[in-house]
XYZ file of C-alpha atoms in Angstrom:
141
model
C -32.530 12.713 -2.818
C -29.984 13.854 -5.361
C -26.864 11.754 -5.786
C -23.685 13.014 -7.396
C -20.928 11.028 -9.043
C -17.541 12.119 -7.658
C -15.729 13.935 -10.458
C -13.028 15.229 -8.103
C -11.274 12.352 -6.356
C -7.856 10.946 -5.431
C -6.445 7.727 -6.841
C -5.034 4.781 -4.847
C -1.463 6.162 -4.930
C -2.614 9.496 -3.504
C -4.621 7.689 -0.807
C -1.521 5.713 0.158
C 0.452 8.975 0.360
C -2.301 10.534 2.483
C -2.050 7.817 5.117
C 1.748 7.929 5.160
C 1.839 11.694 5.828
C -1.280 12.519 7.861
C -0.992 12.619 11.671
C -4.044 14.585 12.911
C -7.562 13.957 11.628
C -10.552 16.135 12.501
C -13.664 13.945 12.306
C -16.531 16.265 11.338
C -19.784 14.765 12.587
C -18.208 12.253 14.987
C -21.095 10.756 16.936
C -20.693 9.548 20.538
C -22.930 6.589 19.582
C -20.693 3.498 19.370
C -23.010 1.919 16.764
C -22.532 4.770 14.252
C -20.042 4.542 11.386
C -18.338 7.797 12.422
C -17.533 6.369 15.856
C -16.257 3.059 14.477
C -14.071 4.758 11.868
C -12.661 7.257 14.384
C -11.944 4.488 16.882
C -10.138 2.463 14.202
C -8.047 5.465 13.079
C -7.182 6.246 16.699
C -6.091 2.633 17.241
C -3.842 2.937 14.169
C -1.984 5.841 15.812
C -3.693 8.836 14.244
C -4.634 11.734 16.516
C -8.373 12.195 16.126
C -10.185 15.443 16.838
C -13.957 15.148 17.301
C -16.128 17.879 15.750
C -19.649 17.567 17.142
C -22.303 20.024 18.408
C -22.663 18.287 21.798
C -20.584 16.258 24.266
C -17.355 17.245 25.983
C -15.293 14.176 25.080
C -15.620 11.360 22.559
C -13.146 8.468 22.482
C -11.255 10.231 25.271
C -10.616 13.328 23.116
C -11.826 16.888 23.672
C -14.760 17.710 21.406
C -14.692 20.925 19.369
C -17.821 22.489 17.901
C -16.138 23.754 14.708
C -12.898 23.372 12.771
C -12.080 26.999 13.586
C -11.944 26.242 17.337
C -9.086 23.738 17.061
C -5.953 25.504 18.388
C -3.377 23.275 16.648
C -2.651 21.995 13.139
C -5.075 19.658 11.407
C -3.771 17.495 8.552
C -7.069 16.026 7.366
C -10.807 16.546 7.726
C -12.818 13.326 7.571
C -16.459 14.226 7.028
C -19.612 12.426 8.180
C -22.188 15.050 7.189
C -24.826 15.420 4.496
C -23.425 16.447 1.090
C -24.932 19.952 1.261
C -22.896 20.634 4.443
C -19.602 20.058 2.622
C -19.459 23.581 1.204
C -19.232 25.086 4.704
C -16.732 22.405 5.773
C -14.578 23.168 2.722
C -14.748 26.897 3.470
C -13.697 26.285 7.090
C -10.851 23.980 6.034
C -9.613 26.521 3.492
C -9.813 29.330 6.045
C -7.661 27.315 8.482
C -4.891 27.089 5.904
C -3.291 23.951 7.383
C -5.626 21.197 6.158
C -3.974 19.012 3.512
C -6.758 16.452 2.930
C -10.523 16.844 2.454
C -12.162 13.414 2.850
C -15.900 12.778 2.422
C -16.988 9.357 3.655
C -18.875 6.643 1.753
C -22.069 7.939 0.202
C -21.021 11.576 0.572
C -20.246 13.563 -2.577
C -20.238 17.300 -3.253
C -18.151 18.114 -6.317
C -18.400 21.873 -5.762
C -16.943 21.559 -2.256
C -14.354 19.055 -3.501
C -13.236 21.427 -6.261
C -12.975 24.292 -3.766
C -10.722 22.133 -1.561
C -8.607 20.946 -4.504
C -8.238 24.529 -5.796
C -6.944 25.447 -2.325
C -4.247 22.762 -2.621
C -5.852 19.897 -0.703
C -5.987 16.279 -1.750
C -9.621 15.235 -2.073
C -11.304 11.878 -1.490
C -15.080 11.468 -1.848
C -17.511 8.596 -1.417
C -14.894 6.452 0.290
C -14.443 5.104 3.812
C -11.113 6.094 5.362
C -11.121 2.955 7.537
C -11.695 0.642 4.551
C -9.060 2.434 2.486
C -6.517 2.291 5.314
C -7.188 -1.434 5.865
C -6.711 -2.046 2.120
C -3.176 -0.670 2.286
């Protein structure tokens, strides 16, 4: 397995700004399994008042929300993508987020780094966070 060090990343001030402005969060790779990190993080964010949008290949609802198969299917604005996928999948997620045109934040969870995808997102005007848990960061504020 190849591990990357995140060379494109937001600082604590930017993370604070992210959480004060973001309202809708698409969770890419949100599992319906309550024991998985993606489920626990999404549930926490939902409890904090964020609108969560599950992106998952199966299921009809997760955490009471309609499941979409891709970012492109979501018919309303998305402020942030929070990604629980393997690093190599981040290129396609970045491309989809850029194509949407409304995503302001590209967030790759703990252990997930893809500097090429992160640079693509940053070049498109998004704030980028890699290798960091959105739940932990939000709790630390």
